[in-house]
Amino acid sequence: MQQEQLDIFDEAGQHIGVEARSKVHQLGLWHQTFHCWIYRVAHEQIEILFQKRHPQKDTCANLLDITSAGHLLSSERPADGVRELYEELGLSVRFEQLSEIGMIRDVMSSPGIIDKEICHTFALECEQPLHEYVIQEEEVTGLLWVRLEPLTKLFADELAEIAATGFLLNESGAAIDTACKVTKAEFVPHEEHYYAQVFTAIKRLAGKE
């Protein structure tokens, strides 16, 4: 099966060619991704929805991550990334419904992989009940709401763990309601500036800044 082909960029953000996804990660080449964070305001508190990544993902397996995200293929624009919301979550959304956070550079490393992303980052306020989401089981194994205020303190190492609520899939693929505690180590280690920019933008969008 042919690998995904991604546009690649130099340090200045200039397009320099096209390369296979595996080589992009192996060589640490800059490439474009689409990120969408879903949030809501419940009882005067901002909550952010995290997906739990499948344990067999090639990067950051089994960790809590952006609600919906994916690579932009060669020649695609940020608007094309809205497909990820439908593929991963069963959520039909028009690109115009999203609020733009901005383009954020983010670098993460794991054994054999250097993931250098130019992240086209967006937010979506959504009150849809979790049981109405249809998740892509080979990519996502659960959805959890986390309150933003304690989450910020967790990432600042002011708290050791915080509460999360939602559902996780069991071995049969059934959604099991879950209320649990999560630690900083259970979140994908995006760079600090990435999380800071996202959280500040969501606060502004929710009118809580």
mmCIF file of C-alpha atoms in Angstrom, residues 46-203:
data_model
loop_
_atom_site.group_PDB
_atom_site.id
_atom_site.type_symbol
_atom_site.label_atom_id
_atom_site.label_comp_id
_atom_site.label_asym_id
_atom_site.label_seq_id
_atom_site.Cartn_x
_atom_site.Cartn_y
_atom_site.Cartn_z
ATOM 1 C CA ILE A 46 -14.319 25.423 30.564
ATOM 2 C CA GLU A 47 -13.898 21.753 29.700
ATOM 3 C CA ILE A 48 -11.750 20.371 26.896
ATOM 4 C CA LEU A 49 -12.403 17.047 25.174
ATOM 5 C CA PHE A 50 -9.397 14.758 24.761
ATOM 6 C CA GLN A 51 -9.216 11.604 22.691
ATOM 7 C CA LYS A 52 -7.336 8.567 23.967
ATOM 8 C CA ARG A 53 -5.000 7.344 21.254
ATOM 9 C CA HIS A 54 -5.031 3.705 20.217
ATOM 10 C CA PRO A 55 -2.305 1.607 21.898
ATOM 11 C CA GLN A 56 -0.933 0.579 18.490
ATOM 12 C CA LYS A 57 -0.377 4.119 17.145
ATOM 13 C CA ASP A 58 3.158 4.719 15.874
ATOM 14 C CA THR A 59 3.506 7.855 17.998
ATOM 15 C CA CYS A 60 2.283 8.622 21.529
ATOM 16 C CA ALA A 61 0.286 5.402 21.815
ATOM 17 C CA ASN A 62 -2.366 5.176 24.531
ATOM 18 C CA LEU A 63 -2.010 8.836 25.563
ATOM 19 C CA LEU A 64 -4.595 11.627 25.769
ATOM 20 C CA ASP A 65 -4.392 14.008 22.810
ATOM 21 C CA ILE A 66 -6.075 16.701 20.723
ATOM 22 C CA THR A 67 -9.763 15.963 20.198
ATOM 23 C CA SER A 68 -9.210 15.408 16.480
ATOM 24 C CA ALA A 69 -6.083 15.744 14.367
ATOM 25 C CA GLY A 70 -4.376 14.405 11.282
ATOM 26 C CA HIS A 71 -1.784 15.031 8.604
ATOM 27 C CA LEU A 72 -2.515 17.274 5.646
ATOM 28 C CA LEU A 73 -1.569 15.384 2.503
ATOM 29 C CA SER A 74 0.418 16.921 -0.333
ATOM 30 C CA SER A 75 -1.436 19.873 -1.943
ATOM 31 C CA GLU A 76 -4.123 19.920 0.772
ATOM 32 C CA ARG A 77 -5.175 23.081 2.582
ATOM 33 C CA PRO A 78 -6.183 23.454 6.257
ATOM 34 C CA ALA A 79 -9.873 23.358 5.270
ATOM 35 C CA ASP A 80 -9.374 19.800 3.987
ATOM 36 C CA GLY A 81 -8.484 18.708 7.512
ATOM 37 C CA VAL A 82 -12.086 19.036 8.669
ATOM 38 C CA ARG A 83 -12.542 15.480 7.390
ATOM 39 C CA GLU A 84 -10.702 14.297 10.514
ATOM 40 C CA LEU A 85 -13.651 15.285 12.690
ATOM 41 C CA TYR A 86 -15.919 12.991 10.699
ATOM 42 C CA GLU A 87 -13.435 10.138 10.315
ATOM 43 C CA GLU A 88 -12.360 10.038 13.961
ATOM 44 C CA LEU A 89 -15.515 11.230 15.734
ATOM 45 C CA GLY A 90 -18.412 10.917 13.288
ATOM 46 C CA LEU A 91 -18.930 14.668 13.579
ATOM 47 C CA SER A 92 -20.139 16.510 10.460
ATOM 48 C CA VAL A 93 -18.805 20.056 10.656
ATOM 49 C CA ARG A 94 -18.190 22.767 8.073
ATOM 50 C CA PHE A 95 -14.778 24.382 8.130
ATOM 51 C CA GLU A 96 -16.485 27.768 8.559
ATOM 52 C CA GLN A 97 -17.822 26.614 11.948
ATOM 53 C CA LEU A 98 -14.319 26.343 13.382
ATOM 54 C CA SER A 99 -12.575 29.148 15.262
ATOM 55 C CA GLU A 100 -8.973 29.635 14.211
ATOM 56 C CA ILE A 101 -6.353 29.488 16.946
ATOM 57 C CA GLY A 102 -3.417 29.856 14.598
ATOM 58 C CA MET A 103 -0.456 28.090 13.058
ATOM 59 C CA ILE A 104 1.776 26.650 15.774
ATOM 60 C CA ARG A 105 5.058 24.815 15.356
ATOM 61 C CA ASP A 106 5.424 21.750 17.566
ATOM 62 C CA VAL A 107 8.243 19.209 17.821
ATOM 63 C CA MET A 108 8.010 15.827 19.525
ATOM 64 C CA SER A 109 10.476 12.956 19.533
ATOM 65 C CA SER A 110 10.164 9.246 20.262
ATOM 66 C CA PRO A 111 12.388 6.269 19.372
ATOM 67 C CA GLY A 112 13.039 6.395 15.602
ATOM 68 C CA ILE A 113 10.705 9.367 15.074
ATOM 69 C CA ILE A 114 11.196 13.135 14.999
ATOM 70 C CA ASP A 115 7.773 14.704 14.504
ATOM 71 C CA LYS A 116 8.139 18.345 13.394
ATOM 72 C CA GLU A 117 4.665 19.723 12.747
ATOM 73 C CA ILE A 118 3.343 22.982 11.369
ATOM 74 C CA CYS A 119 -0.009 22.728 13.136
ATOM 75 C CA HIS A 120 -3.024 24.523 11.653
ATOM 76 C CA THR A 121 -4.934 24.728 14.914
ATOM 77 C CA PHE A 122 -8.653 25.340 15.449
ATOM 78 C CA ALA A 123 -11.295 25.129 18.177
ATOM 79 C CA LEU A 124 -14.949 24.145 18.141
ATOM 80 C CA GLU A 125 -17.476 24.710 20.902
ATOM 81 C CA CYS A 126 -19.685 21.628 20.921
ATOM 82 C CA GLU A 127 -22.315 20.422 23.394
ATOM 83 C CA GLN A 128 -22.985 17.084 21.685
ATOM 84 C CA PRO A 129 -23.419 14.262 24.238
ATOM 85 C CA LEU A 130 -20.528 11.829 24.195
ATOM 86 C CA HIS A 131 -22.734 8.833 23.396
ATOM 87 C CA GLU A 132 -23.578 10.460 20.043
ATOM 88 C CA TYR A 133 -19.951 10.425 18.870
ATOM 89 C CA VAL A 134 -18.984 7.591 16.544
ATOM 90 C CA ILE A 135 -15.286 7.050 17.078
ATOM 91 C CA GLN A 136 -12.826 5.427 14.700
ATOM 92 C CA GLU A 137 -11.811 2.438 16.802
ATOM 93 C CA GLU A 138 -8.506 1.785 15.028
ATOM 94 C CA GLU A 139 -7.426 5.338 15.934
ATOM 95 C CA VAL A 140 -9.295 6.297 19.121
ATOM 96 C CA THR A 141 -10.202 4.250 22.218
ATOM 97 C CA GLY A 142 -12.070 6.825 24.272
ATOM 98 C CA LEU A 143 -13.111 10.435 24.872
ATOM 99 C CA LEU A 144 -12.596 12.277 28.150
ATOM 100 C CA TRP A 145 -13.639 15.737 29.342
ATOM 101 C CA VAL A 146 -11.058 17.591 31.450
ATOM 102 C CA ARG A 147 -11.565 20.962 33.151
ATOM 103 C CA LEU A 148 -9.176 23.589 31.837
ATOM 104 C CA GLU A 149 -8.321 25.285 35.148
ATOM 105 C CA PRO A 150 -6.943 22.185 36.887
ATOM 106 C CA LEU A 151 -5.405 21.031 33.601
ATOM 107 C CA THR A 152 -3.352 24.231 33.460
ATOM 108 C CA LYS A 153 -2.190 23.613 37.029
ATOM 109 C CA LEU A 154 -1.310 20.019 36.169
ATOM 110 C CA PHE A 155 0.936 21.121 33.307
ATOM 111 C CA ALA A 156 2.524 23.721 35.603
ATOM 112 C CA ASP A 157 3.313 20.896 38.067
ATOM 113 C CA GLU A 158 1.076 22.483 40.686
ATOM 114 C CA LEU A 159 -1.126 19.366 40.825
ATOM 115 C CA ALA A 160 -0.116 15.700 40.626
ATOM 116 C CA GLU A 161 -3.393 14.484 39.094
ATOM 117 C CA ILE A 162 -6.771 15.788 37.972
ATOM 118 C CA ALA A 163 -10.241 14.393 37.271
ATOM 119 C CA ALA A 164 -11.454 13.268 33.839
ATOM 120 C CA THR A 165 -14.877 11.982 32.810
ATOM 121 C CA GLY A 166 -16.165 10.337 29.651
ATOM 122 C CA PHE A 167 -15.907 6.867 28.193
ATOM 123 C CA LEU A 168 -13.329 4.273 27.211
ATOM 124 C CA LEU A 169 -13.811 1.320 24.896
ATOM 125 C CA ASN A 170 -13.479 -2.156 26.380
ATOM 126 C CA GLU A 171 -11.968 -5.135 24.537
ATOM 127 C CA SER A 172 -15.302 -5.753 22.804
ATOM 128 C CA GLY A 173 -15.513 -2.174 21.533
ATOM 129 C CA ALA A 174 -18.305 -1.169 23.924
ATOM 130 C CA ALA A 175 -18.190 2.338 25.407
ATOM 131 C CA ILE A 176 -17.880 2.197 29.206
ATOM 132 C CA ASP A 177 -18.607 5.363 31.197
ATOM 133 C CA THR A 178 -15.482 6.413 33.056
ATOM 134 C CA ALA A 179 -14.552 8.799 35.852
ATOM 135 C CA CYS A 180 -10.861 8.668 36.625
ATOM 136 C CA LYS A 181 -7.766 10.555 37.696
ATOM 137 C CA VAL A 182 -5.084 11.350 35.129
ATOM 138 C CA THR A 183 -1.497 12.535 35.493
ATOM 139 C CA LYS A 184 0.649 14.772 33.289
ATOM 140 C CA ALA A 185 2.429 11.692 31.935
ATOM 141 C CA GLU A 186 -0.847 10.467 30.424
ATOM 142 C CA PHE A 187 -1.045 13.398 27.979
ATOM 143 C CA VAL A 188 0.801 13.647 24.676
ATOM 144 C CA PRO A 189 3.953 15.714 25.374
ATOM 145 C CA HIS A 190 3.310 18.618 23.030
ATOM 146 C CA GLU A 191 5.670 21.506 23.647
ATOM 147 C CA GLU A 192 4.742 23.882 26.475
ATOM 148 C CA HIS A 193 4.233 26.831 24.123
ATOM 149 C CA TYR A 194 1.782 24.771 22.062
ATOM 150 C CA TYR A 195 -0.474 23.968 25.020
ATOM 151 C CA ALA A 196 -0.167 27.536 26.341
ATOM 152 C CA GLN A 197 -1.328 29.058 23.053
ATOM 153 C CA VAL A 198 -4.235 26.608 22.744
ATOM 154 C CA PHE A 199 -5.446 27.110 26.312
ATOM 155 C CA THR A 200 -5.210 30.903 26.098
ATOM 156 C CA ALA A 201 -7.193 30.906 22.847
ATOM 157 C CA ILE A 202 -9.931 28.647 24.243
ATOM 158 C CA LYS A 203 -10.279 30.868 27.312
#
